[in-house]
Amino acid sequence: MLQFRPDSCKDAAEAPPNGACVAVSARWRHEMADGSWIPQQAALSEQEVRILRALADDARTTNAALAESVGIPASTCLMRVQGLRERDVVRGFHADVDRRALGLGLEVLVAVELAEQSSAATGRFLAACRTLDRVMAAMQVSGDHHYLLQVYAASTDELLATVIAPLEALPEVRRTNTTIVFEHWRRQSVLGGMAAT
């Protein structure tokens, strides 16, 4: 259940339909029942979507080049990018490292069924996953398994020694199922068919 804190709206136009809001980073946010905060979904202008597409193509571009490619003044572009970062729409800029150049030629998905799904058991399992250097991501999923792990390794021997054996030794893990990835295609940007709102 969402709760709203009706304190500091500076402008009635900012308020959600029920009239309550909190001014946080120039945007109101929802307060969850547990006290955590989630940002209100940000509406993106056409300029912002064009900026995001250009940054997805080349995050190292200069502000001047970005502004030119989007067709807006450099000062406006800089303000828009800063606004996107402040609203956590752009969360960072990353180097795309080829894992094979590091000798990690094997990509594997490890499906994990937990012995129990309590918060404590799940927390211990995820803490253990974070200690395994070859585990790149852990995703909670529906279906026969509870988690899907993305793993990079140099070989099947390394995979067994550094990931599978430690996982299967955990009391929280009932069983694992390993799938080798032969080919991996990934969209570089979530902006595929996204339009401005």
Backbone as ProteinMPNN parsed JSONL, in Angstrom:
{"seq_chain_A": "MLQFRPDSCKDAAEAPPNGACVAVSARWRHEMADGSWIPQQAALSEQEVRILRALADDARTTNAALAESVGIPASTCLMRVQGLRERDVVRGFHADVDRRALGLGLEVLVAVELAEQSSAATGRFLAACRTLDRVMAAMQVSGDHHYLLQVYAASTDELLATVIAPLEALPEVRRTNTTIVFEHWRRQSVLGGMAAT", "coords_chain_A": {"N_chain_A": [[0.836, -1.181, 0.0], [0.608, 2.16, -0.895], [1.663, 5.121, 0.708], [1.256, 8.595, 1.273], [3.089, 11.469, 2.128], [1.897, 14.363, 3.384], [3.426, 16.925, 3.344], [5.473, 19.187, 2.167], [4.607, 20.559, -0.49], [5.505, 22.748, -2.976], [4.242, 23.76, -5.127], [1.018, 23.539, -6.315], [0.584, 22.279, -8.709], [2.461, 20.292, -8.768], [1.472, 18.321, -7.182], [0.218, 15.013, -6.537], [-2.808, 13.25, -7.649], [-4.314, 12.935, -5.233], [-3.57, 15.113, -3.793], [-1.429, 15.196, -1.984], [2.026, 15.44, -1.248], [5.65, 15.139, -1.335], [8.385, 17.221, -1.473], [11.187, 16.315, -2.998], [14.29, 16.491, -4.298], [13.227, 18.174, -6.285], [11.108, 16.713, -7.201], [8.152, 14.932, -6.345], [7.819, 12.074, -4.216], [6.796, 8.695, -3.656], [6.009, 7.287, -0.513], [6.656, 4.165, 0.776], [4.836, 1.596, 2.588], [6.66, 0.416, 4.309], [8.35, 2.462, 4.899], [10.329, 3.026, 3.054], [11.406, 4.796, 0.083], [10.139, 5.463, -3.16], [10.788, 6.726, -6.391], [8.53, 8.872, -8.116], [7.259, 7.89, -11.244], [9.115, 9.159, -13.844], [8.195, 11.517, -16.224], [9.25, 11.797, -19.521], [10.597, 14.181, -21.713], [10.533, 14.863, -25.283], [13.039, 15.862, -26.049], [14.63, 14.872, -23.947], [14.42, 12.099, -24.34], [15.693, 11.912, -26.828], [18.253, 12.75, -26.058], [18.922, 10.672, -24.278], [18.962, 8.49, -26.063], [21.127, 9.234, -27.691], [23.209, 9.269, -25.779], [23.179, 6.576, -25.098], [24.183, 5.493, -27.413], [26.762, 6.615, -27.487], [28.312, 7.192, -24.734], [30.512, 8.658, -24.074], [30.591, 11.001, -25.427], [31.055, 14.527, -26.004], [29.532, 17.349, -24.337], [28.976, 19.407, -26.135], [28.956, 18.067, -28.635], [26.896, 16.275, -28.14], [24.728, 18.018, -27.743], [24.603, 19.144, -30.307], [23.947, 16.871, -31.853], [21.427, 16.327, -30.897], [20.116, 18.625, -31.415], [19.821, 20.983, -29.881], [20.627, 23.888, -27.831], [23.883, 24.001, -26.258], [23.941, 24.726, -23.53], [21.329, 24.185, -22.695], [21.274, 21.456, -23.16], [23.189, 20.539, -21.315], [21.884, 21.209, -18.908], [19.645, 19.529, -19.152], [20.823, 16.94, -19.131], [22.0, 16.985, -16.585], [19.66, 17.164, -15.074], [18.475, 14.69, -15.718], [20.284, 12.996, -14.485], [20.037, 13.785, -11.789], [17.429, 12.954, -11.308], [17.779, 10.286, -11.328], [17.401, 8.937, -13.719], [19.444, 8.646, -15.549], [21.884, 6.694, -14.38], [24.574, 6.293, -14.341], [27.767, 5.964, -16.054], [29.398, 3.569, -17.969], [32.168, 1.363, -18.646], [32.263, -0.918, -21.294], [33.41, -3.895, -21.013], [35.122, -6.474, -22.67], [34.65, -9.652, -21.748], [35.973, -11.911, -22.663], [38.49, -11.015, -23.314], [39.619, -10.998, -20.867], [40.019, -13.597, -20.39], [37.741, -15.007, -19.777], [35.939, -16.987, -21.185], [33.632, -18.494, -21.008], [30.202, -18.336, -20.625], [27.558, -18.676, -18.381], [24.36, -19.696, -17.184], [23.023, -20.158, -14.083], [20.549, -21.83, -12.554], [18.916, -21.67, -9.495], [17.488, -23.459, -6.884], [16.121, -22.789, -3.827], [16.362, -24.11, -0.482], [14.705, -23.142, 1.469], [12.56, -20.257, 1.648], [12.751, -18.065, 3.355], [13.285, -14.726, 4.637], [15.713, -14.505, 5.994], [17.169, -16.771, 5.084], [17.268, -16.255, 2.331], [18.715, -13.865, 2.381], [21.194, -14.787, 3.399], [21.942, -16.493, 1.306], [22.183, -14.674, -0.885], [24.211, -13.039, 0.127], [26.303, -14.875, 0.152], [26.531, -15.317, -2.61], [27.527, -12.856, -3.429], [30.14, -13.043, -2.618], [31.321, -14.667, -4.436], [33.406, -14.345, -7.015], [32.966, -14.816, -9.752], [30.263, -14.716, -10.182], [28.109, -12.679, -11.757], [25.585, -11.52, -11.742], [22.54, -11.771, -9.916], [19.324, -12.876, -10.166], [16.066, -12.75, -8.996], [13.536, -15.004, -9.709], [10.473, -16.305, -11.195], [8.813, -19.519, -11.264], [10.202, -22.862, -11.523], [12.604, -22.529, -10.22], [14.277, -20.372, -7.855], [16.2, -18.384, -8.089], [18.221, -16.963, -10.684], [21.407, -17.069, -11.832], [23.911, -15.157, -13.404], [26.901, -16.074, -14.767], [30.397, -15.839, -15.343], [33.194, -17.598, -16.553], [36.47, -19.105, -16.864], [36.705, -21.727, -17.658], [35.021, -24.958, -17.672], [35.976, -26.446, -15.546], [36.918, -24.442, -13.8], [34.472, -23.169, -13.34], [33.038, -25.193, -11.965], [34.657, -25.456, -9.655], [34.792, -22.854, -8.535], [32.231, -21.782, -8.43], [29.886, -23.589, -8.703], [30.392, -25.769, -6.844], [30.837, -24.306, -4.353], [28.268, -23.098, -4.167], [26.525, -25.329, -4.019], [27.31, -26.318, -1.606], [26.154, -24.713, 0.24], [23.792, -24.531, 2.865], [21.387, -23.326, 2.315], [20.786, -23.867, -0.312], [18.974, -25.989, -2.356], [19.111, -27.263, -4.891], [20.927, -26.978, -8.022], [20.894, -25.918, -11.452], [22.597, -25.951, -14.379], [23.199, -24.018, -17.258], [24.844, -23.673, -20.262], [25.741, -20.832, -22.102], [25.716, -20.318, -25.475], [25.52, -18.315, -27.382], [25.04, -14.838, -27.123], [22.949, -12.226, -27.316], [22.381, -8.823, -26.799], [20.424, -6.018, -26.176], [21.64, -2.768, -26.315], [20.508, -0.579, -25.172], [17.714, 0.45, -23.217], [15.929, 1.906, -24.582], [14.695, 1.099, -26.915], [11.906, 1.061, -28.347], [10.873, 3.261, -27.147], [8.869, 6.074, -26.463], [8.476, 9.612, -25.988], [6.781, 10.942, -23.101]], "CA_chain_A": [[0.0, 0.0, 0.0], [1.355, 3.409, -0.949], [1.251, 6.206, 1.582], [1.821, 9.869, 0.861], [3.33, 12.381, 3.245], [1.382, 15.64, 2.899], [4.059, 18.118, 3.869], [5.968, 20.408, 1.55], [4.442, 20.863, -1.92], [5.689, 24.169, -3.258], [3.354, 24.153, -6.21], [-0.097, 22.591, -6.387], [0.693, 21.522, -9.958], [3.321, 19.133, -8.532], [0.818, 17.361, -6.309], [-0.487, 13.906, -7.154], [-4.253, 13.451, -7.643], [-4.899, 13.055, -3.896], [-3.163, 16.385, -3.229], [-0.352, 15.09, -1.003], [3.319, 15.176, -1.862], [6.87, 15.515, -0.635], [9.347, 17.77, -2.418], [12.506, 15.697, -2.857], [14.993, 16.697, -5.562], [12.302, 18.825, -7.211], [10.08, 15.751, -7.597], [7.575, 14.251, -5.195], [8.076, 10.642, -4.21], [5.891, 7.885, -2.841], [6.588, 6.588, 0.629], [6.076, 2.834, 0.899], [4.388, 1.272, 3.939], [7.823, 0.085, 5.14], [9.152, 3.66, 5.116], [11.255, 3.285, 1.951], [10.906, 5.753, -0.898], [10.313, 5.16, -4.576], [10.514, 7.946, -7.149], [7.397, 8.879, -9.03], [7.743, 7.643, -12.601], [9.458, 10.426, -14.479], [7.784, 11.737, -17.599], [10.404, 12.242, -20.3], [10.29, 15.005, -22.879], [11.146, 14.38, -26.526], [14.467, 16.199, -25.974], [15.294, 13.948, -23.026], [14.517, 10.789, -24.998], [16.755, 12.022, -27.839], [19.522, 12.783, -25.313], [19.186, 9.314, -23.78], [19.355, 7.643, -27.203], [22.485, 9.623, -28.094], [24.131, 8.794, -24.741], [23.25, 5.116, -25.197], [25.076, 5.197, -28.543], [28.126, 7.017, -27.138], [28.273, 7.879, -23.442], [31.72, 9.477, -23.919], [30.491, 12.185, -26.268], [31.118, 15.806, -25.288], [28.244, 18.033, -24.253], [28.77, 20.156, -27.384], [28.569, 17.117, -29.681], [25.582, 15.754, -27.763], [23.758, 19.08, -28.031], [24.473, 19.254, -31.764], [23.245, 15.695, -32.388], [20.031, 16.385, -30.454], [19.542, 19.827, -32.006], [19.483, 21.975, -28.856], [21.813, 24.611, -27.368], [24.73, 23.252, -25.321], [23.545, 25.015, -22.142], [20.09, 23.431, -22.459], [21.65, 20.042, -23.117], [23.852, 20.296, -20.033], [20.843, 21.224, -17.872], [18.812, 18.321, -19.304], [21.599, 15.781, -18.67], [22.083, 17.091, -15.12], [18.332, 16.82, -14.56], [18.298, 13.238, -15.848], [21.109, 12.357, -13.442], [19.429, 14.084, -10.483], [16.211, 12.151, -11.192], [18.201, 8.876, -11.413], [17.091, 8.323, -15.011], [20.804, 8.236, -15.918], [22.482, 6.313, -13.099], [26.023, 6.232, -14.431], [28.376, 5.697, -17.346], [30.197, 2.379, -17.712], [32.979, 0.779, -19.714], [31.787, -2.232, -21.729], [34.639, -4.689, -21.088], [34.962, -7.797, -23.283], [35.068, -10.661, -20.767], [36.895, -12.867, -23.302], [39.835, -10.432, -23.221], [40.087, -11.322, -19.52], [40.115, -15.05, -20.286], [36.477, -15.571, -19.297], [35.252, -17.363, -22.415], [32.432, -19.282, -20.736], [29.076, -17.674, -19.966], [26.678, -19.72, -17.86], [23.23, -19.332, -16.345], [22.834, -21.171, -13.047], [19.254, -21.737, -11.886], [19.083, -22.124, -8.111], [16.303, -23.687, -6.059], [16.48, -22.664, -2.417], [15.74, -25.069, 0.43], [13.619, -22.373, 2.091], [12.502, -18.903, 1.093], [12.631, -17.035, 4.392], [14.141, -13.554, 4.415], [17.054, -14.792, 6.514], [17.832, -17.716, 4.177], [17.534, -15.538, 1.082], [19.807, -12.933, 2.67], [22.459, -15.542, 3.489], [22.258, -16.959, -0.042], [22.668, -13.543, -1.684], [25.512, -12.636, 0.685], [27.282, -15.851, -0.348], [26.717, -15.049, -4.046], [28.372, -11.66, -3.57], [31.541, -13.406, -2.358], [31.806, -15.47, -5.565], [33.843, -13.365, -8.021], [32.489, -15.122, -11.106], [28.821, -14.448, -10.271], [27.968, -11.297, -12.211], [24.247, -11.02, -11.421], [21.589, -12.714, -9.32], [17.975, -12.395, -10.452], [14.985, -13.538, -8.414], [12.653, -15.344, -10.819], [9.349, -17.186, -10.915], [8.958, -20.825, -11.896], [10.726, -23.979, -10.74], [13.774, -22.091, -9.455], [14.063, -19.097, -7.174], [17.187, -17.41, -8.57], [18.993, -17.24, -11.884], [22.693, -16.385, -11.709], [24.738, -15.009, -14.598], [28.256, -16.412, -14.329], [31.471, -15.909, -16.334], [34.3, -18.43, -16.078], [37.485, -19.426, -17.87], [36.513, -23.111, -18.108], [34.056, -25.702, -16.856], [36.651, -26.81, -14.294], [36.87, -23.274, -12.922], [33.068, -22.992, -12.979], [32.704, -26.163, -10.915], [35.424, -25.209, -8.428], [34.622, -21.529, -7.931], [30.827, -21.367, -8.328], [28.915, -24.663, -8.456], [30.684, -26.458, -5.575], [30.49, -23.456, -3.206], [26.815, -22.924, -4.081], [25.88, -26.56, -3.567], [27.69, -26.545, -0.207], [25.34, -23.849, 1.096], [22.58, -25.191, 3.358], [20.217, -22.651, 1.745], [20.579, -24.298, -1.697], [18.48, -27.356, -2.535], [19.724, -27.801, -6.111], [21.263, -26.03, -9.088], [20.79, -26.417, -12.82], [23.523, -25.104, -15.123], [22.998, -23.918, -18.701], [25.926, -22.949, -20.939], [25.267, -19.894, -23.118], [26.555, -20.38, -26.673], [25.479, -17.017, -28.046], [24.348, -13.872, -26.269], [22.636, -10.944, -27.929], [21.814, -7.93, -25.794], [20.145, -4.646, -26.597], [22.519, -1.878, -25.561], [19.742, 0.48, -24.528], [16.312, 0.133, -22.949], [15.137, 2.894, -25.306], [14.282, 0.543, -28.195], [10.732, 1.671, -28.957], [10.319, 4.194, -26.172], [8.492, 7.407, -26.93], [8.344, 10.606, -24.919], [5.445, 10.991, -22.482]], "C_chain_A": [[0.881, 1.245, 0.0], [0.781, 4.405, 0.041], [1.893, 7.48, 1.055], [1.999, 10.736, 2.092], [2.931, 13.785, 2.794], [2.1, 16.849, 3.463], [4.403, 19.122, 2.796], [5.802, 20.553, 0.047], [4.581, 22.359, -2.133], [4.662, 24.658, -4.269], [2.247, 23.114, -6.312], [-0.041, 21.763, -7.661], [1.565, 20.293, -9.797], [2.582, 18.002, -7.831], [0.176, 16.23, -7.095], [-1.988, 14.108, -7.007], [-4.862, 13.606, -6.246], [-4.421, 14.302, -3.16], [-2.026, 16.341, -2.229], [0.96, 14.821, -1.712], [4.457, 15.539, -0.932], [7.821, 16.053, -1.683], [10.705, 17.162, -2.121], [13.164, 15.796, -4.222], [14.053, 17.217, -6.646], [11.243, 17.878, -7.756], [9.45, 15.198, -6.333], [7.797, 12.767, -5.356], [7.046, 9.955, -3.332], [6.654, 7.316, -1.656], [5.872, 5.252, 0.74], [5.69, 2.592, 2.354], [5.561, 0.964, 4.864], [8.739, 1.283, 5.378], [10.145, 3.954, 4.003], [10.584, 4.215, 0.94], [11.108, 5.225, -2.292], [9.993, 6.427, -5.361], [9.259, 7.792, -7.992], [7.949, 8.677, -10.436], [7.928, 8.974, -13.323], [8.926, 10.468, -15.905], [8.985, 12.308, -18.343], [9.938, 13.06, -21.493], [10.94, 14.384, -24.114], [12.64, 14.679, -26.537], [15.212, 15.207, -25.094], [15.439, 12.558, -23.633], [15.603, 10.817, -26.061], [18.131, 12.049, -27.175], [19.884, 11.382, -24.838], [19.612, 8.375, -24.905], [20.787, 7.953, -27.63], [23.509, 9.149, -27.067], [24.264, 7.276, -24.771], [24.164, 4.698, -26.342], [26.524, 5.512, -28.206], [28.104, 7.848, -25.862], [29.482, 8.785, -23.23], [31.672, 10.759, -24.746], [30.569, 13.459, -25.418], [29.726, 16.421, -25.242], [27.95, 18.786, -25.55], [28.309, 19.228, -28.503], [27.183, 16.537, -29.403], [24.495, 16.77, -28.108], [23.523, 19.211, -29.53], [23.676, 18.087, -32.335], [21.76, 15.71, -32.025], [19.327, 17.622, -31.018], [19.07, 20.858, -30.993], [20.754, 22.712, -28.447], [22.573, 23.803, -26.308], [24.323, 23.489, -23.87], [22.269, 24.259, -21.768], [20.394, 21.949, -22.316], [22.281, 19.692, -21.775], [22.834, 20.262, -18.895], [19.985, 19.965, -17.938], [19.547, 17.084, -18.789], [21.724, 15.808, -17.148], [20.749, 16.729, -14.476], [18.059, 15.327, -14.624], [19.102, 12.489, -14.795], [20.51, 12.583, -12.06], [18.181, 13.244, -10.242], [16.505, 10.654, -11.255], [17.692, 8.171, -12.663], [18.399, 7.829, -15.618], [21.531, 7.969, -14.613], [23.995, 6.218, -13.159], [26.462, 5.955, -15.856], [29.399, 4.593, -17.123], [31.029, 1.982, -18.926], [32.415, -0.601, -20.03], [33.019, -3.09, -21.996], [34.33, -6.054, -21.693], [35.518, -8.843, -22.323], [36.066, -11.654, -21.353], [38.328, -12.347, -23.275], [40.45, -10.701, -21.854], [40.208, -12.829, -19.306], [38.855, -15.724, -19.793], [35.587, -15.914, -20.486], [33.938, -18.085, -22.218], [31.39, -18.412, -20.037], [28.061, -18.738, -19.603], [25.528, -19.078, -17.098], [23.018, -20.473, -15.36], [21.496, -20.904, -12.372], [19.396, -22.363, -10.511], [17.717, -22.276, -7.452], [16.751, -23.644, -4.606], [15.748, -23.71, -1.581], [14.582, -24.422, 1.186], [13.694, -20.945, 1.583], [12.304, -17.824, 2.151], [13.564, -15.871, 4.059], [15.567, -13.82, 4.865], [17.819, -15.714, 5.571], [18.19, -17.04, 2.858], [18.687, -14.561, 1.264], [21.151, -13.625, 2.739], [22.894, -16.03, 2.112], [22.837, -15.822, -0.886], [24.011, -13.034, -1.178], [26.601, -13.583, 0.199], [27.559, -15.622, -1.828], [27.651, -13.865, -4.264], [29.844, -11.967, -3.316], [32.147, -14.206, -3.503], [32.124, -14.534, -6.728], [33.257, -13.597, -9.408], [30.984, -14.931, -11.271], [28.645, -12.965, -10.578], [26.624, -10.684, -11.835], [23.436, -12.146, -10.805], [20.2, -12.126, -9.505], [16.958, -13.31, -9.793], [13.951, -13.748, -9.507], [11.471, -16.177, -10.337], [9.614, -18.529, -11.593], [9.54, -21.854, -10.956], [11.912, -23.594, -9.865], [13.5, -20.722, -8.851], [15.002, -17.996, -7.663], [17.837, -17.913, -9.842], [20.258, -16.399, -11.783], [23.363, -16.31, -13.074], [26.179, -15.145, -14.136], [29.193, -16.388, -15.527], [32.592, -16.738, -15.735], [35.262, -18.693, -17.223], [37.244, -20.808, -18.462], [35.449, -23.774, -17.249], [34.686, -26.132, -15.539], [36.611, -25.645, -13.305], [35.442, -23.022, -12.444], [32.68, -23.92, -11.826], [33.383, -25.821, -9.594], [35.056, -23.898, -7.742], [33.171, -21.085, -7.771], [29.914, -22.521, -7.909], [29.162, -25.351, -7.113], [30.389, -25.567, -4.364], [28.981, -23.239, -3.05], [26.149, -24.159, -3.492], [26.255, -26.92, -2.134], [26.864, -25.692, 0.759], [24.099, -24.593, 1.58], [21.304, -24.567, 2.786], [19.867, -23.154, 0.352], [20.132, -25.753, -1.741], [19.125, -27.995, -3.762], [20.03, -26.672, -7.083], [21.088, -26.717, -10.433], [21.581, -25.446, -13.691], [23.249, -25.175, -16.618], [24.14, -23.101, -19.286], [25.323, -22.085, -22.041], [26.228, -19.961, -24.303], [26.62, -19.039, -27.393], [24.625, -16.085, -27.205], [24.176, -12.58, -27.048], [21.984, -10.081, -26.869], [21.594, -6.558, -26.403], [20.982, -3.728, -25.722], [21.758, -0.8, -24.807], [18.31, 0.015, -24.297], [15.38, 1.035, -23.749], [14.595, 2.394, -26.631], [13.114, 1.241, -28.858], [10.1, 2.722, -28.074], [10.031, 5.55, -26.795], [8.398, 8.342, -25.733], [6.924, 10.586, -24.376], [5.058, 12.416, -22.185]], "O_chain_A": [[1.798, 1.36, 0.813], [-0.435, 4.518, 0.193], [2.966, 7.433, 0.454], [1.158, 10.736, 2.991], [3.571, 14.343, 1.903], [1.447, 17.732, 4.018], [3.523, 19.943, 2.537], [6.812, 20.663, -0.648], [3.849, 23.147, -1.533], [4.268, 25.824, -4.262], [2.532, 21.918, -6.389], [-0.568, 20.651, -7.692], [1.449, 19.347, -10.576], [3.018, 16.852, -7.88], [-0.348, 16.446, -8.188], [-2.417, 15.034, -6.318], [-5.837, 14.341, -6.089], [-4.821, 14.531, -2.019], [-1.684, 17.381, -1.665], [1.001, 14.055, -2.674], [4.26, 16.158, 0.113], [8.043, 15.393, -2.698], [11.31, 17.469, -1.094], [12.656, 15.246, -5.199], [14.085, 16.75, -7.784], [10.542, 18.233, -8.704], [10.147, 15.01, -5.336], [7.945, 12.257, -6.466], [6.501, 10.543, -2.398], [7.81, 6.913, -1.786], [4.643, 5.197, 0.792], [6.157, 3.295, 3.25], [5.481, 1.215, 6.067], [9.794, 1.137, 5.995], [10.752, 5.025, 3.997], [9.366, 4.393, 0.943], [12.131, 4.606, -2.585], [9.035, 7.129, -5.038], [8.969, 6.714, -8.512], [8.993, 9.232, -10.779], [7.014, 9.796, -13.396], [9.177, 9.559, -16.696], [9.66, 13.206, -17.841], [9.002, 12.679, -22.195], [11.787, 13.497, -24.005], [13.432, 13.849, -26.984], [16.298, 14.752, -25.45], [16.471, 11.91, -23.458], [16.36, 9.855, -26.193], [19.072, 11.435, -27.678], [21.029, 10.954, -24.98], [20.516, 7.559, -24.726], [21.569, 7.041, -27.899], [24.577, 8.671, -27.448], [25.34, 6.743, -24.501], [24.84, 3.673, -26.26], [27.424, 4.766, -28.591], [27.901, 9.061, -25.905], [29.486, 9.597, -22.305], [32.637, 11.522, -24.752], [30.19, 13.453, -24.247], [28.849, 16.051, -26.023], [26.81, 18.803, -26.013], [27.379, 19.558, -29.239], [26.393, 16.333, -30.325], [23.469, 16.421, -28.692], [22.387, 19.37, -29.976], [22.823, 18.283, -33.201], [20.933, 15.169, -32.759], [18.099, 17.666, -31.092], [18.057, 21.526, -31.2], [21.853, 22.214, -28.688], [21.98, 23.025, -25.561], [24.352, 22.561, -23.062], [22.147, 23.753, -20.652], [19.836, 21.272, -21.452], [21.948, 18.673, -21.171], [22.904, 19.398, -18.022], [19.635, 19.395, -16.904], [18.957, 16.266, -18.084], [21.571, 14.777, -16.493], [20.719, 16.059, -13.444], [17.48, 14.757, -13.699], [18.653, 11.468, -14.274], [20.48, 11.663, -11.242], [17.901, 12.862, -9.106], [15.581, 9.841, -11.237], [17.564, 6.947, -12.675], [18.459, 6.717, -16.142], [21.771, 8.887, -13.828], [24.641, 6.074, -12.121], [25.641, 5.739, -16.747], [30.191, 4.67, -16.184], [30.651, 2.229, -20.071], [32.12, -1.371, -19.116], [33.605, -3.023, -23.077], [33.38, -6.718, -21.277], [36.729, -8.909, -22.111], [36.911, -12.184, -20.631], [39.275, -13.132, -23.219], [41.67, -10.638, -21.7], [40.465, -13.289, -18.193], [38.889, -16.898, -19.424], [34.606, -15.223, -20.761], [33.193, -18.271, -23.18], [31.66, -17.826, -18.988], [27.739, -19.601, -20.419], [25.698, -18.046, -16.448], [22.853, -21.624, -15.763], [21.32, -19.886, -11.702], [19.935, -23.461, -10.376], [16.9, -21.356, -7.458], [17.654, -24.378, -4.205], [14.649, -24.14, -1.932], [13.593, -25.084, 1.502], [14.746, -20.48, 1.145], [11.74, -16.77, 1.857], [14.514, -16.023, 3.291], [16.52, -13.412, 4.201], [18.991, -15.47, 5.285], [19.286, -17.233, 2.333], [19.545, -14.445, 0.388], [22.141, -13.122, 2.207], [24.08, -15.987, 1.783], [23.871, -15.994, -1.531], [24.862, -12.64, -1.975], [27.703, -13.143, -0.131], [28.707, -15.724, -2.26], [28.471, -13.876, -5.182], [30.71, -11.216, -3.763], [33.362, -14.406, -3.539], [31.214, -13.991, -7.355], [33.074, -12.641, -10.162], [30.48, -14.979, -12.393], [28.987, -12.106, -9.765], [26.527, -9.474, -11.632], [23.622, -13.319, -11.13], [19.925, -11.012, -9.058], [16.984, -14.522, -10.01], [13.531, -12.794, -10.161], [11.469, -16.686, -9.217], [10.534, -18.652, -12.401], [9.397, -21.745, -9.738], [12.193, -24.266, -8.873], [12.599, -20.006, -9.288], [14.644, -16.818, -7.654], [17.987, -19.116, -10.055], [20.195, -15.175, -11.665], [23.379, -17.292, -13.815], [26.628, -14.434, -13.238], [28.835, -16.859, -16.606], [32.909, -16.604, -14.553], [34.922, -18.527, -18.395], [37.541, -21.042, -19.634], [35.026, -23.228, -16.23], [34.002, -26.179, -14.517], [36.31, -25.83, -12.126], [35.226, -22.698, -11.277], [32.074, -23.491, -10.844], [32.758, -25.889, -8.535], [35.012, -23.828, -6.514], [32.898, -20.12, -7.058], [29.244, -22.441, -6.88], [28.23, -25.501, -6.323], [29.743, -26.029, -3.423], [28.472, -23.201, -1.929], [25.319, -24.061, -2.588], [25.586, -27.745, -1.511], [26.88, -25.931, 1.966], [23.417, -25.228, 0.775], [20.255, -25.21, 2.774], [18.763, -22.9, -0.128], [20.817, -26.64, -1.231], [19.624, -29.118, -3.696], [19.481, -25.574, -6.991], [21.131, -27.944, -10.531], [21.271, -24.255, -13.738], [23.087, -26.259, -17.177], [24.381, -21.97, -18.863], [24.492, -22.553, -22.819], [27.42, -19.692, -24.152], [27.657, -18.673, -27.946], [23.61, -16.495, -26.643], [25.156, -11.922, -27.397], [21.128, -10.553, -26.121], [22.476, -6.009, -27.064], [21.021, -3.903, -24.504], [22.305, -0.173, -23.9], [17.761, -0.735, -25.104], [14.161, 0.937, -23.608], [14.078, 3.193, -27.411], [13.308, 1.952, -29.845], [8.922, 3.043, -28.23], [10.837, 6.095, -27.549], [8.257, 7.894, -24.596], [5.979, 10.255, -25.092], [3.971, 12.664, -21.664]]}, "name": "protein", "num_of_chains": 1, "seq": "MLQFRPDSCKDAAEAPPNGACVAVSARWRHEMADGSWIPQQAALSEQEVRILRALADDARTTNAALAESVGIPASTCLMRVQGLRERDVVRGFHADVDRRALGLGLEVLVAVELAEQSSAATGRFLAACRTLDRVMAAMQVSGDHHYLLQVYAASTDELLATVIAPLEALPEVRRTNTTIVFEHWRRQSVLGGMAAT"}
